[in-house]
């Protein structure tokens, strides 16, 4: 096509016709249209696609989904980050980001409304391994209705978050965008790691991340993505137990963290004051020095693209002098 345009333009110049200027106005438009058509063709050519989901089910998606229902906020955030906002027609009652989800149909919470989902006529339902076993019957009903149901992995670390993004990208025909999104996250994480090298070993902070307040105190422990974010910024997690253990207040006092991070400010009034006023905690370094900070829970606990924002919040809370 480019060769044809070049020959035509040369011919017009040879005969002294200046109409070529008019043609130059149309060429970008035509090229843009061709580019759009080519992109659509590439997306269509990717289907049908077969994906092995988190439950080892082989899910066949016949064509690029035009309507998507997400059963969990992390899936929704990934879908929107991939530019699928218009395709998402239903979300869970817990979804709150981005703002556009407020205008989407709500399909329930842990117990989703099967009839409601079917009425939305989705081509793809994005389920999640964390709740799939408890909702097995509902998911079966959706499959029996001819809807492709993809159970996304329950990410325990950042690499698994990348897997979630790539899985949803492949299922939705946005594989290239998924790869770009993952590459962008990796680049930002590397920049944070590079900045964290400025922190000397003797200046490393001991940190306690509280995900549920007293009287039932739960914390982020080893082999969690929050622990991975702490390691990324050269902070030491005082909780070495696996997962999300329930903590005895005396154990927290004994481990004496330099900084306490809370993630429950969205439902606890004055979470910082709550920690500072606890009986027996006045001797903890973080309390004595008033190094208690509440951060955005969703950004540090929701396994999606905003984990980059989450680690930035943690970095500024723990090392404000380094991460201004």
PDB file of C-alpha atoms in Angstrom:
ATOM      1  CA  UNK A   1       0.000   0.000   0.000  1.00  0.00           C
ATOM      2  CA  UNK A   2       2.839   2.405   0.896  1.00  0.00           C
ATOM      3  CA  UNK A   3       4.525   1.701  -2.466  1.00  0.00           C
ATOM      4  CA  UNK A   4       1.263   2.454  -4.276  1.00  0.00           C
ATOM      5  CA  UNK A   5       0.934   5.797  -2.479  1.00  0.00           C
ATOM      6  CA  UNK A   6       4.562   6.669  -3.347  1.00  0.00           C
ATOM      7  CA  UNK A   7       4.077   5.932  -7.080  1.00  0.00           C
ATOM      8  CA  UNK A   8       0.832   7.898  -7.156  1.00  0.00           C
ATOM      9  CA  UNK A   9       2.401  10.879  -5.421  1.00  0.00           C
ATOM     10  CA  UNK A  10       5.386  10.839  -7.823  1.00  0.00           C
ATOM     11  CA  UNK A  11       3.022  10.732 -10.810  1.00  0.00           C
ATOM     12  CA  UNK A  12       1.039  13.690  -9.512  1.00  0.00           C
ATOM     13  CA  UNK A  13       4.224  15.717  -9.076  1.00  0.00           C
ATOM     14  CA  UNK A  14       5.377  14.818 -12.584  1.00  0.00           C
ATOM     15  CA  UNK A  15       2.251  16.233 -14.180  1.00  0.00           C
ATOM     16  CA  UNK A  16       2.325  19.308 -11.933  1.00  0.00           C
ATOM     17  CA  UNK A  17      -0.855  18.455 -10.029  1.00  0.00           C
ATOM     18  CA  UNK A  18      -0.822  19.722  -6.462  1.00  0.00           C
ATOM     19  CA  UNK A  19      -3.855  17.713  -5.409  1.00  0.00           C
ATOM     20  CA  UNK A  20      -1.439  15.459  -3.595  1.00  0.00           C
ATOM     21  CA  UNK A  21      -1.822  17.798  -0.635  1.00  0.00           C
ATOM     22  CA  UNK A  22      -5.452  16.853  -0.482  1.00  0.00           C
ATOM     23  CA  UNK A  23      -4.542  13.192  -0.529  1.00  0.00           C
ATOM     24  CA  UNK A  24      -2.102  13.666   2.333  1.00  0.00           C
ATOM     25  CA  UNK A  25      -5.045  14.752   4.477  1.00  0.00           C
ATOM     26  CA  UNK A  26      -6.862  11.485   3.830  1.00  0.00           C
ATOM     27  CA  UNK A  27      -3.912   9.126   4.136  1.00  0.00           C
ATOM     28  CA  UNK A  28      -3.444   9.396   7.919  1.00  0.00           C
ATOM     29  CA  UNK A  29      -7.174   8.833   8.384  1.00  0.00           C
ATOM     30  CA  UNK A  30      -7.141   5.850   6.054  1.00  0.00           C
ATOM     31  CA  UNK A  31      -4.027   4.472   7.685  1.00  0.00           C
ATOM     32  CA  UNK A  32      -5.608   4.937  11.119  1.00  0.00           C
ATOM     33  CA  UNK A  33      -8.733   3.132   9.978  1.00  0.00           C
ATOM     34  CA  UNK A  34      -6.618   0.338   8.541  1.00  0.00           C
ATOM     35  CA  UNK A  35      -4.715   0.165  11.817  1.00  0.00           C
ATOM     36  CA  UNK A  36      -7.945  -0.106  13.793  1.00  0.00           C
ATOM     37  CA  UNK A  37      -9.232  -2.818  11.477  1.00  0.00           C
ATOM     38  CA  UNK A  38      -5.930  -4.674  11.777  1.00  0.00           C
ATOM     39  CA  UNK A  39      -6.084  -4.476  15.602  1.00  0.00           C
ATOM     40  CA  UNK A  40      -9.632  -5.837  15.605  1.00  0.00           C
ATOM     41  CA  UNK A  41      -8.603  -8.609  13.223  1.00  0.00           C
ATOM     42  CA  UNK A  42      -5.658  -9.506  15.462  1.00  0.00           C
ATOM     43  CA  UNK A  43      -7.948  -9.636  18.501  1.00  0.00           C
ATOM     44  CA  UNK A  44     -10.451 -11.804  16.635  1.00  0.00           C
ATOM     45  CA  UNK A  45      -7.725 -14.108  15.342  1.00  0.00           C
ATOM     46  CA  UNK A  46      -6.689 -14.842  18.950  1.00  0.00           C
ATOM     47  CA  UNK A  47      -9.966 -16.699  19.440  1.00  0.00           C
ATOM     48  CA  UNK A  48     -11.105 -19.274  20.202  1.00  0.00           C
ATOM     49  CA  UNK A  49      -8.689 -19.512  23.110  1.00  0.00           C
ATOM     50  CA  UNK A  50      -8.367 -22.277  25.699  1.00  0.00           C
ATOM     51  CA  UNK A  51      -7.078 -21.341  29.147  1.00  0.00           C
ATOM     52  CA  UNK A  52      -6.354 -23.600  32.119  1.00  0.00           C
ATOM     53  CA  UNK A  53      -7.709 -21.707  35.097  1.00  0.00           C
ATOM     54  CA  UNK A  54      -6.818 -21.844  38.800  1.00  0.00           C
ATOM     55  CA  UNK A  55      -8.886 -25.010  39.306  1.00  0.00           C
ATOM     56  CA  UNK A  56      -7.221 -26.709  36.326  1.00  0.00           C
ATOM     57  CA  UNK A  57     -10.397 -26.372  34.281  1.00  0.00           C
ATOM     58  CA  UNK A  58      -9.850 -25.913  30.549  1.00  0.00           C
ATOM     59  CA  UNK A  59     -11.949 -22.871  29.746  1.00  0.00           C
ATOM     60  CA  UNK A  60     -12.758 -22.287  26.069  1.00  0.00           C
ATOM     61  CA  UNK A  61     -13.594 -18.727  25.082  1.00  0.00           C
ATOM     62  CA  UNK A  62     -14.983 -18.684  21.563  1.00  0.00           C
ATOM     63  CA  UNK A  63     -14.673 -14.976  20.749  1.00  0.00           C
ATOM     64  CA  UNK A  64     -13.549 -11.709  22.307  1.00  0.00           C
ATOM     65  CA  UNK A  65     -15.936 -11.112  25.245  1.00  0.00           C
ATOM     66  CA  UNK A  66     -18.290  -8.197  24.726  1.00  0.00           C
ATOM     67  CA  UNK A  67     -19.806  -8.441  28.217  1.00  0.00           C
ATOM     68  CA  UNK A  68     -17.853  -9.364  31.355  1.00  0.00           C
ATOM     69  CA  UNK A  69     -19.014  -9.924  34.936  1.00  0.00           C
ATOM     70  CA  UNK A  70     -16.442  -9.799  37.746  1.00  0.00           C
ATOM     71  CA  UNK A  71     -17.115 -11.538  41.050  1.00  0.00           C
ATOM     72  CA  UNK A  72     -14.310  -9.940  43.072  1.00  0.00           C
ATOM     73  CA  UNK A  73     -12.753  -6.435  43.255  1.00  0.00           C
ATOM     74  CA  UNK A  74      -9.208  -7.495  42.306  1.00  0.00           C
ATOM     75  CA  UNK A  75     -10.459  -8.979  39.023  1.00  0.00           C
ATOM     76  CA  UNK A  76     -12.429  -5.799  38.351  1.00  0.00           C
ATOM     77  CA  UNK A  77      -9.420  -3.557  38.913  1.00  0.00           C
ATOM     78  CA  UNK A  78      -7.340  -5.668  36.544  1.00  0.00           C
ATOM     79  CA  UNK A  79     -10.083  -5.570  33.890  1.00  0.00           C
ATOM     80  CA  UNK A  80     -10.343  -1.778  34.081  1.00  0.00           C
ATOM     81  CA  UNK A  81      -6.551  -1.419  33.969  1.00  0.00           C
ATOM     82  CA  UNK A  82      -6.670  -3.412  30.715  1.00  0.00           C
ATOM     83  CA  UNK A  83      -9.133  -0.916  29.237  1.00  0.00           C
ATOM     84  CA  UNK A  84     -12.169  -3.177  29.596  1.00  0.00           C
ATOM     85  CA  UNK A  85     -14.353  -0.721  31.495  1.00  0.00           C
ATOM     86  CA  UNK A  86     -17.080  -0.681  28.857  1.00  0.00           C
ATOM     87  CA  UNK A  87     -17.136  -4.469  28.597  1.00  0.00           C
ATOM     88  CA  UNK A  88     -17.598  -4.914  32.361  1.00  0.00           C
ATOM     89  CA  UNK A  89     -21.370  -5.030  32.919  1.00  0.00           C
ATOM     90  CA  UNK A  90     -21.537  -6.460  36.436  1.00  0.00           C
ATOM     91  CA  UNK A  91     -19.430  -6.289  39.604  1.00  0.00           C
ATOM     92  CA  UNK A  92     -19.617  -7.452  43.212  1.00  0.00           C
ATOM     93  CA  UNK A  93     -21.160  -5.432  46.022  1.00  0.00           C
ATOM     94  CA  UNK A  94     -17.648  -4.884  47.406  1.00  0.00           C
ATOM     95  CA  UNK A  95     -16.263  -3.147  44.326  1.00  0.00           C
ATOM     96  CA  UNK A  96     -15.260   0.473  44.899  1.00  0.00           C
ATOM     97  CA  UNK A  97     -12.518   1.198  42.353  1.00  0.00           C
ATOM     98  CA  UNK A  98     -12.326   2.821  39.902  1.00  0.00           C
ATOM     99  CA  UNK A  99     -15.213   5.274  40.377  1.00  0.00           C
ATOM    100  CA  UNK A 100     -16.976   3.937  37.281  1.00  0.00           C
ATOM    101  CA  UNK A 101     -17.886   0.712  39.098  1.00  0.00           C
ATOM    102  CA  UNK A 102     -20.533   2.672  40.991  1.00  0.00           C
ATOM    103  CA  UNK A 103     -22.550   2.712  37.765  1.00  0.00           C
ATOM    104  CA  UNK A 104     -22.217  -1.027  37.089  1.00  0.00           C
ATOM    105  CA  UNK A 105     -24.870  -3.602  37.950  1.00  0.00           C
ATOM    106  CA  UNK A 106     -24.256  -5.240  41.338  1.00  0.00           C
ATOM    107  CA  UNK A 107     -24.442  -9.028  41.396  1.00  0.00           C
ATOM    108  CA  UNK A 108     -24.087  -9.706  45.132  1.00  0.00           C
ATOM    109  CA  UNK A 109     -21.256 -10.442  47.502  1.00  0.00           C
ATOM    110  CA  UNK A 110     -19.798 -13.782  48.572  1.00  0.00           C
ATOM    111  CA  UNK A 111     -23.117 -15.327  47.597  1.00  0.00           C
ATOM    112  CA  UNK A 112     -23.637 -13.908  44.124  1.00  0.00           C
ATOM    113  CA  UNK A 113     -27.001 -13.724  42.365  1.00  0.00           C
ATOM    114  CA  UNK A 114     -26.907 -16.335  39.592  1.00  0.00           C
ATOM    115  CA  UNK A 115     -30.148 -15.139  37.979  1.00  0.00           C
ATOM    116  CA  UNK A 116     -28.906 -11.555  37.938  1.00  0.00           C
ATOM    117  CA  UNK A 117     -25.652 -12.550  36.258  1.00  0.00           C
ATOM    118  CA  UNK A 118     -27.419 -14.626  33.614  1.00  0.00           C
ATOM    119  CA  UNK A 119     -29.782 -11.715  32.911  1.00  0.00           C
ATOM    120  CA  UNK A 120     -26.767  -9.539  32.040  1.00  0.00           C
ATOM    121  CA  UNK A 121     -25.894 -12.035  29.260  1.00  0.00           C
ATOM    122  CA  UNK A 122     -22.123 -12.027  29.826  1.00  0.00           C
ATOM    123  CA  UNK A 123     -19.706 -13.866  27.546  1.00  0.00           C
ATOM    124  CA  UNK A 124     -17.229 -14.196  30.397  1.00  0.00           C
ATOM    125  CA  UNK A 125     -17.469 -14.389  34.193  1.00  0.00           C
ATOM    126  CA  UNK A 126     -14.265 -13.718  36.144  1.00  0.00           C
ATOM    127  CA  UNK A 127     -14.424 -15.798  39.322  1.00  0.00           C
ATOM    128  CA  UNK A 128     -11.678 -16.247  41.929  1.00  0.00           C
ATOM    129  CA  UNK A 129      -9.973 -19.218  43.548  1.00  0.00           C
ATOM    130  CA  UNK A 130     -10.383 -17.732  47.036  1.00  0.00           C
ATOM    131  CA  UNK A 131     -14.151 -18.253  46.896  1.00  0.00           C
ATOM    132  CA  UNK A 132     -14.644 -20.766  44.076  1.00  0.00           C
ATOM    133  CA  UNK A 133     -15.100 -23.800  46.343  1.00  0.00           C
ATOM    134  CA  UNK A 134     -17.752 -22.052  48.425  1.00  0.00           C
ATOM    135  CA  UNK A 135     -19.672 -21.041  45.298  1.00  0.00           C
ATOM    136  CA  UNK A 136     -19.154 -24.182  43.224  1.00  0.00           C
ATOM    137  CA  UNK A 137     -22.887 -24.742  42.653  1.00  0.00           C
ATOM    138  CA  UNK A 138     -23.436 -21.173  41.472  1.00  0.00           C
ATOM    139  CA  UNK A 139     -20.482 -21.354  39.084  1.00  0.00           C
ATOM    140  CA  UNK A 140     -21.833 -24.640  37.710  1.00  0.00           C
ATOM    141  CA  UNK A 141     -25.179 -22.989  37.011  1.00  0.00           C
ATOM    142  CA  UNK A 142     -23.404 -20.244  35.072  1.00  0.00           C
ATOM    143  CA  UNK A 143     -21.476 -22.812  33.032  1.00  0.00           C
ATOM    144  CA  UNK A 144     -24.675 -24.760  32.387  1.00  0.00           C
ATOM    145  CA  UNK A 145     -26.169 -21.521  31.050  1.00  0.00           C
ATOM    146  CA  UNK A 146     -23.429 -21.488  28.419  1.00  0.00           C
ATOM    147  CA  UNK A 147     -21.305 -18.777  30.029  1.00  0.00           C
ATOM    148  CA  UNK A 148     -17.512 -19.096  30.081  1.00  0.00           C
ATOM    149  CA  UNK A 149     -16.380 -19.020  33.734  1.00  0.00           C
ATOM    150  CA  UNK A 150     -12.706 -18.338  34.409  1.00  0.00           C
ATOM    151  CA  UNK A 151     -11.442 -18.947  37.959  1.00  0.00           C
ATOM    152  CA  UNK A 152      -8.511 -16.576  38.436  1.00  0.00           C
ATOM    153  CA  UNK A 153      -5.683 -17.661  40.765  1.00  0.00           C
ATOM    154  CA  UNK A 154      -5.616 -16.472  44.386  1.00  0.00           C
ATOM    155  CA  UNK A 155      -2.317 -14.578  44.224  1.00  0.00           C
ATOM    156  CA  UNK A 156      -0.064 -14.960  47.258  1.00  0.00           C
ATOM    157  CA  UNK A 157       2.853 -12.936  45.885  1.00  0.00           C
ATOM    158  CA  UNK A 158       3.612 -10.374  43.209  1.00  0.00           C
ATOM    159  CA  UNK A 159       4.632 -12.916  40.565  1.00  0.00           C
ATOM    160  CA  UNK A 160       1.239 -14.560  40.985  1.00  0.00           C
ATOM    161  CA  UNK A 161      -0.424 -11.159  40.577  1.00  0.00           C
ATOM    162  CA  UNK A 162       1.310 -10.961  37.202  1.00  0.00           C
ATOM    163  CA  UNK A 163      -0.167 -14.386  36.393  1.00  0.00           C
ATOM    164  CA  UNK A 164      -3.655 -13.095  37.244  1.00  0.00           C
ATOM    165  CA  UNK A 165      -3.204 -10.092  34.966  1.00  0.00           C
ATOM    166  CA  UNK A 166      -1.941 -12.214  32.079  1.00  0.00           C
ATOM    167  CA  UNK A 167      -4.749 -14.745  32.517  1.00  0.00           C
ATOM    168  CA  UNK A 168      -7.444 -12.060  32.379  1.00  0.00           C
ATOM    169  CA  UNK A 169      -5.659 -10.349  29.490  1.00  0.00           C
ATOM    170  CA  UNK A 170      -5.567 -13.554  27.458  1.00  0.00           C
ATOM    171  CA  UNK A 171      -9.221 -14.368  28.192  1.00  0.00           C
ATOM    172  CA  UNK A 172     -10.391 -10.898  27.201  1.00  0.00           C
ATOM    173  CA  UNK A 173      -8.330 -10.516  24.032  1.00  0.00           C
ATOM    174  CA  UNK A 174      -6.050  -7.958  25.685  1.00  0.00           C
ATOM    175  CA  UNK A 175      -2.932 -10.087  26.032  1.00  0.00           C
ATOM    176  CA  UNK A 176      -0.639  -7.359  24.713  1.00  0.00           C
ATOM    177  CA  UNK A 177      -2.062  -4.772  27.128  1.00  0.00           C
ATOM    178  CA  UNK A 178      -1.625  -7.262  29.968  1.00  0.00           C
ATOM    179  CA  UNK A 179       2.030  -7.718  29.088  1.00  0.00           C
ATOM    180  CA  UNK A 180       2.474  -3.934  28.951  1.00  0.00           C
ATOM    181  CA  UNK A 181       0.753  -3.536  32.321  1.00  0.00           C
ATOM    182  CA  UNK A 182       2.987  -6.157  33.937  1.00  0.00           C
ATOM    183  CA  UNK A 183       6.105  -4.604  32.387  1.00  0.00           C
ATOM    184  CA  UNK A 184       5.059  -1.205  33.744  1.00  0.00           C
ATOM    185  CA  UNK A 185       4.551  -2.601  37.239  1.00  0.00           C
ATOM    186  CA  UNK A 186       7.941  -4.320  37.154  1.00  0.00           C
ATOM    187  CA  UNK A 187       9.619  -1.095  36.072  1.00  0.00           C
ATOM    188  CA  UNK A 188       8.045   0.858  38.944  1.00  0.00           C
ATOM    189  CA  UNK A 189       8.921  -1.816  41.481  1.00  0.00           C
ATOM    190  CA  UNK A 190      12.536  -1.785  40.276  1.00  0.00           C
ATOM    191  CA  UNK A 191      12.664   2.007  40.693  1.00  0.00           C
ATOM    192  CA  UNK A 192      11.449   1.633  44.281  1.00  0.00           C
ATOM    193  CA  UNK A 193      14.013  -1.104  44.966  1.00  0.00           C
ATOM    194  CA  UNK A 194      16.740   1.143  43.592  1.00  0.00           C
ATOM    195  CA  UNK A 195      15.649   3.995  45.856  1.00  0.00           C
ATOM    196  CA  UNK A 196      15.558   1.631  48.843  1.00  0.00           C
ATOM    197  CA  UNK A 197      19.277   0.912  48.389  1.00  0.00           C
ATOM    198  CA  UNK A 198      19.887   4.294  50.007  1.00  0.00           C
ATOM    199  CA  UNK A 199      18.705   2.848  53.329  1.00  0.00           C
ATOM    200  CA  UNK A 200      21.656   1.620  55.374  1.00  0.00           C
ATOM    201  CA  UNK A 201      21.434  -1.685  57.249  1.00  0.00           C
ATOM    202  CA  UNK A 202      21.653   0.092  60.597  1.00  0.00           C
ATOM    203  CA  UNK A 203      18.666   2.256  59.627  1.00  0.00           C
ATOM    204  CA  UNK A 204      16.341  -0.606  58.684  1.00  0.00           C
ATOM    205  CA  UNK A 205      12.977  -0.350  60.453  1.00  0.00           C
ATOM    206  CA  UNK A 206      11.086  -3.159  62.160  1.00  0.00           C
ATOM    207  CA  UNK A 207       7.454  -3.021  61.058  1.00  0.00           C
ATOM    208  CA  UNK A 208       4.148  -4.439  62.268  1.00  0.00           C
ATOM    209  CA  UNK A 209       1.305  -4.416  59.713  1.00  0.00           C
ATOM    210  CA  UNK A 210      -2.081  -4.760  61.367  1.00  0.00           C
ATOM    211  CA  UNK A 211      -4.912  -5.845  59.075  1.00  0.00           C
ATOM    212  CA  UNK A 212      -7.573  -6.214  61.784  1.00  0.00           C
ATOM    213  CA  UNK A 213      -7.745  -4.166  65.018  1.00  0.00           C
ATOM    214  CA  UNK A 214      -8.177  -5.110  68.670  1.00  0.00           C
ATOM    215  CA  UNK A 215      -9.655  -7.096  70.230  1.00  0.00           C
ATOM    216  CA  UNK A 216      -9.119  -9.587  67.359  1.00  0.00           C
ATOM    217  CA  UNK A 217      -5.703  -8.453  66.085  1.00  0.00           C
ATOM    218  CA  UNK A 218      -4.589 -10.030  62.816  1.00  0.00           C
ATOM    219  CA  UNK A 219      -1.347  -9.192  61.028  1.00  0.00           C
ATOM    220  CA  UNK A 220       0.470  -9.701  57.740  1.00  0.00           C
ATOM    221  CA  UNK A 221       3.057 -12.431  58.158  1.00  0.00           C
ATOM    222  CA  UNK A 222       5.594 -14.342  56.102  1.00  0.00           C
ATOM    223  CA  UNK A 223       4.811 -15.492  52.561  1.00  0.00           C
ATOM    224  CA  UNK A 224       2.269 -12.728  51.924  1.00  0.00           C
ATOM    225  CA  UNK A 225       2.479 -10.011  49.317  1.00  0.00           C
ATOM    226  CA  UNK A 226       2.566  -7.369  52.071  1.00  0.00           C
ATOM    227  CA  UNK A 227       5.686  -9.042  53.456  1.00  0.00           C
ATOM    228  CA  UNK A 228       7.117  -8.992  49.940  1.00  0.00           C
ATOM    229  CA  UNK A 229       6.426  -5.251  49.681  1.00  0.00           C
ATOM    230  CA  UNK A 230       8.185  -4.676  53.012  1.00  0.00           C
ATOM    231  CA  UNK A 231      11.238  -6.603  51.822  1.00  0.00           C
ATOM    232  CA  UNK A 232      11.236  -4.512  48.650  1.00  0.00           C
ATOM    233  CA  UNK A 233      11.729  -1.304  50.648  1.00  0.00           C
ATOM    234  CA  UNK A 234      14.269  -2.799  53.092  1.00  0.00           C
ATOM    235  CA  UNK A 235      11.889  -3.027  56.052  1.00  0.00           C
ATOM    236  CA  UNK A 236      11.782  -6.006  58.434  1.00  0.00           C
ATOM    237  CA  UNK A 237       8.448  -7.602  59.229  1.00  0.00           C
ATOM    238  CA  UNK A 238       8.272  -8.429  62.967  1.00  0.00           C
ATOM    239  CA  UNK A 239       5.686 -11.115  62.160  1.00  0.00           C
ATOM    240  CA  UNK A 240       7.497 -14.254  61.042  1.00  0.00           C
ATOM    241  CA  UNK A 241       4.480 -16.556  61.272  1.00  0.00           C
ATOM    242  CA  UNK A 242       2.981 -17.706  57.970  1.00  0.00           C
ATOM    243  CA  UNK A 243       0.058 -15.939  56.339  1.00  0.00           C
ATOM    244  CA  UNK A 244      -2.288 -13.740  58.346  1.00  0.00           C
ATOM    245  CA  UNK A 245      -1.919 -14.861  61.992  1.00  0.00           C
ATOM    246  CA  UNK A 246      -4.008 -13.745  64.935  1.00  0.00           C
ATOM    247  CA  UNK A 247      -1.665 -11.951  67.323  1.00  0.00           C
ATOM    248  CA  UNK A 248      -1.506 -11.811  71.094  1.00  0.00           C
ATOM    249  CA  UNK A 249      -0.976  -8.131  72.071  1.00  0.00           C
ATOM    250  CA  UNK A 250       1.852  -9.228  74.370  1.00  0.00           C
ATOM    251  CA  UNK A 251       3.671 -10.764  71.395  1.00  0.00           C
ATOM    252  CA  UNK A 252       3.544  -7.434  69.548  1.00  0.00           C
ATOM    253  CA  UNK A 253       4.884  -5.640  72.639  1.00  0.00           C
ATOM    254  CA  UNK A 254       7.732  -8.127  72.885  1.00  0.00           C
ATOM    255  CA  UNK A 255       8.725  -7.692  69.223  1.00  0.00           C
ATOM    256  CA  UNK A 256       8.773  -3.897  69.686  1.00  0.00           C
ATOM    257  CA  UNK A 257       8.243  -2.598  66.104  1.00  0.00           C
ATOM    258  CA  UNK A 258       9.648   0.778  65.085  1.00  0.00           C
ATOM    259  CA  UNK A 259       6.656   1.464  62.861  1.00  0.00           C
ATOM    260  CA  UNK A 260       3.064   0.221  63.039  1.00  0.00           C
ATOM    261  CA  UNK A 261       1.001   0.237  59.858  1.00  0.00           C
ATOM    262  CA  UNK A 262      -2.770  -0.137  60.065  1.00  0.00           C
ATOM    263  CA  UNK A 263      -4.969  -0.989  57.085  1.00  0.00           C
ATOM    264  CA  UNK A 264      -8.406  -0.751  58.681  1.00  0.00           C
ATOM    265  CA  UNK A 265      -9.055   2.996  58.597  1.00  0.00           C
ATOM    266  CA  UNK A 266     -11.931   2.505  56.161  1.00  0.00           C
ATOM    267  CA  UNK A 267     -14.105   1.041  58.936  1.00  0.00           C
ATOM    268  CA  UNK A 268     -12.356   1.924  62.213  1.00  0.00           C
ATOM    269  CA  UNK A 269     -12.720   5.474  63.475  1.00  0.00           C
ATOM    270  CA  UNK A 270      -9.307   6.971  64.265  1.00  0.00           C
ATOM    271  CA  UNK A 271      -7.203   3.809  63.730  1.00  0.00           C
ATOM    272  CA  UNK A 272      -4.001   5.602  64.728  1.00  0.00           C
ATOM    273  CA  UNK A 273      -5.496   6.817  68.007  1.00  0.00           C
ATOM    274  CA  UNK A 274      -6.806   3.307  68.585  1.00  0.00           C
ATOM    275  CA  UNK A 275      -3.259   1.914  68.518  1.00  0.00           C
ATOM    276  CA  UNK A 276      -1.643   4.761  70.463  1.00  0.00           C
ATOM    277  CA  UNK A 277      -4.111   4.390  73.338  1.00  0.00           C
ATOM    278  CA  UNK A 278      -3.862   0.615  73.841  1.00  0.00           C
ATOM    279  CA  UNK A 279      -3.053  -0.500  77.346  1.00  0.00           C
ATOM    280  CA  UNK A 280       0.516  -1.727  77.678  1.00  0.00           C
ATOM    281  CA  UNK A 281       1.620  -0.539  74.251  1.00  0.00           C
ATOM    282  CA  UNK A 282       3.139   2.737  75.455  1.00  0.00           C
ATOM    283  CA  UNK A 283       6.588   1.116  75.653  1.00  0.00           C
ATOM    284  CA  UNK A 284       6.604   0.076  71.977  1.00  0.00           C
ATOM    285  CA  UNK A 285       8.996   2.256  69.958  1.00  0.00           C
ATOM    286  CA  UNK A 286       6.365   2.949  67.285  1.00  0.00           C
ATOM    287  CA  UNK A 287       3.910   4.193  69.931  1.00  0.00           C
ATOM    288  CA  UNK A 288       6.497   6.186  71.905  1.00  0.00           C
ATOM    289  CA  UNK A 289       7.669   7.934  68.744  1.00  0.00           C
ATOM    290  CA  UNK A 290       4.175   8.165  67.262  1.00  0.00           C
ATOM    291  CA  UNK A 291       5.239   6.198  64.201  1.00  0.00           C
ATOM    292  CA  UNK A 292       1.772   4.759  63.556  1.00  0.00           C
ATOM    293  CA  UNK A 293       0.311   5.288  60.094  1.00  0.00           C
ATOM    294  CA  UNK A 294      -2.919   4.146  58.461  1.00  0.00           C
ATOM    295  CA  UNK A 295      -2.606   3.338  54.750  1.00  0.00           C
ATOM    296  CA  UNK A 296      -5.130   2.608  52.010  1.00  0.00           C
ATOM    297  CA  UNK A 297      -6.213  -0.957  52.672  1.00  0.00           C
ATOM    298  CA  UNK A 298      -7.186  -1.721  49.077  1.00  0.00           C
ATOM    299  CA  UNK A 299      -3.854  -0.540  47.705  1.00  0.00           C
ATOM    300  CA  UNK A 300      -1.804  -2.848  49.925  1.00  0.00           C
ATOM    301  CA  UNK A 301      -4.147  -5.827  50.259  1.00  0.00           C
ATOM    302  CA  UNK A 302      -5.910  -6.058  46.884  1.00  0.00           C
ATOM    303  CA  UNK A 303      -3.976  -8.227  44.454  1.00  0.00           C
ATOM    304  CA  UNK A 304      -3.964  -6.049  41.369  1.00  0.00           C
ATOM    305  CA  UNK A 305      -2.166  -3.200  39.602  1.00  0.00           C
ATOM    306  CA  UNK A 306      -2.509  -0.822  42.560  1.00  0.00           C
ATOM    307  CA  UNK A 307       0.048  -2.778  44.582  1.00  0.00           C
ATOM    308  CA  UNK A 308       2.531  -0.326  43.083  1.00  0.00           C
ATOM    309  CA  UNK A 309       0.662   2.484  44.845  1.00  0.00           C
ATOM    310  CA  UNK A 310       0.554   0.324  47.958  1.00  0.00           C
ATOM    311  CA  UNK A 311       4.310  -0.124  48.199  1.00  0.00           C
ATOM    312  CA  UNK A 312       4.765   3.613  47.635  1.00  0.00           C
ATOM    313  CA  UNK A 313       2.415   4.327  50.561  1.00  0.00           C
ATOM    314  CA  UNK A 314       4.288   1.873  52.765  1.00  0.00           C
ATOM    315  CA  UNK A 315       7.627   3.367  51.765  1.00  0.00           C
ATOM    316  CA  UNK A 316       6.536   6.925  52.601  1.00  0.00           C
ATOM    317  CA  UNK A 317       5.036   5.787  55.910  1.00  0.00           C
ATOM    318  CA  UNK A 318       8.103   3.810  57.031  1.00  0.00           C
ATOM    319  CA  UNK A 319      10.931   5.875  55.493  1.00  0.00           C
ATOM    320  CA  UNK A 320       9.496   9.383  54.947  1.00  0.00           C
ATOM    321  CA  UNK A 321      12.965  10.923  54.677  1.00  0.00           C
ATOM    322  CA  UNK A 322      13.966   8.623  51.803  1.00  0.00           C
ATOM    323  CA  UNK A 323      10.635   8.356  49.977  1.00  0.00           C
ATOM    324  CA  UNK A 324       9.380  11.925  49.950  1.00  0.00           C
TER     325      UNK A 324
END
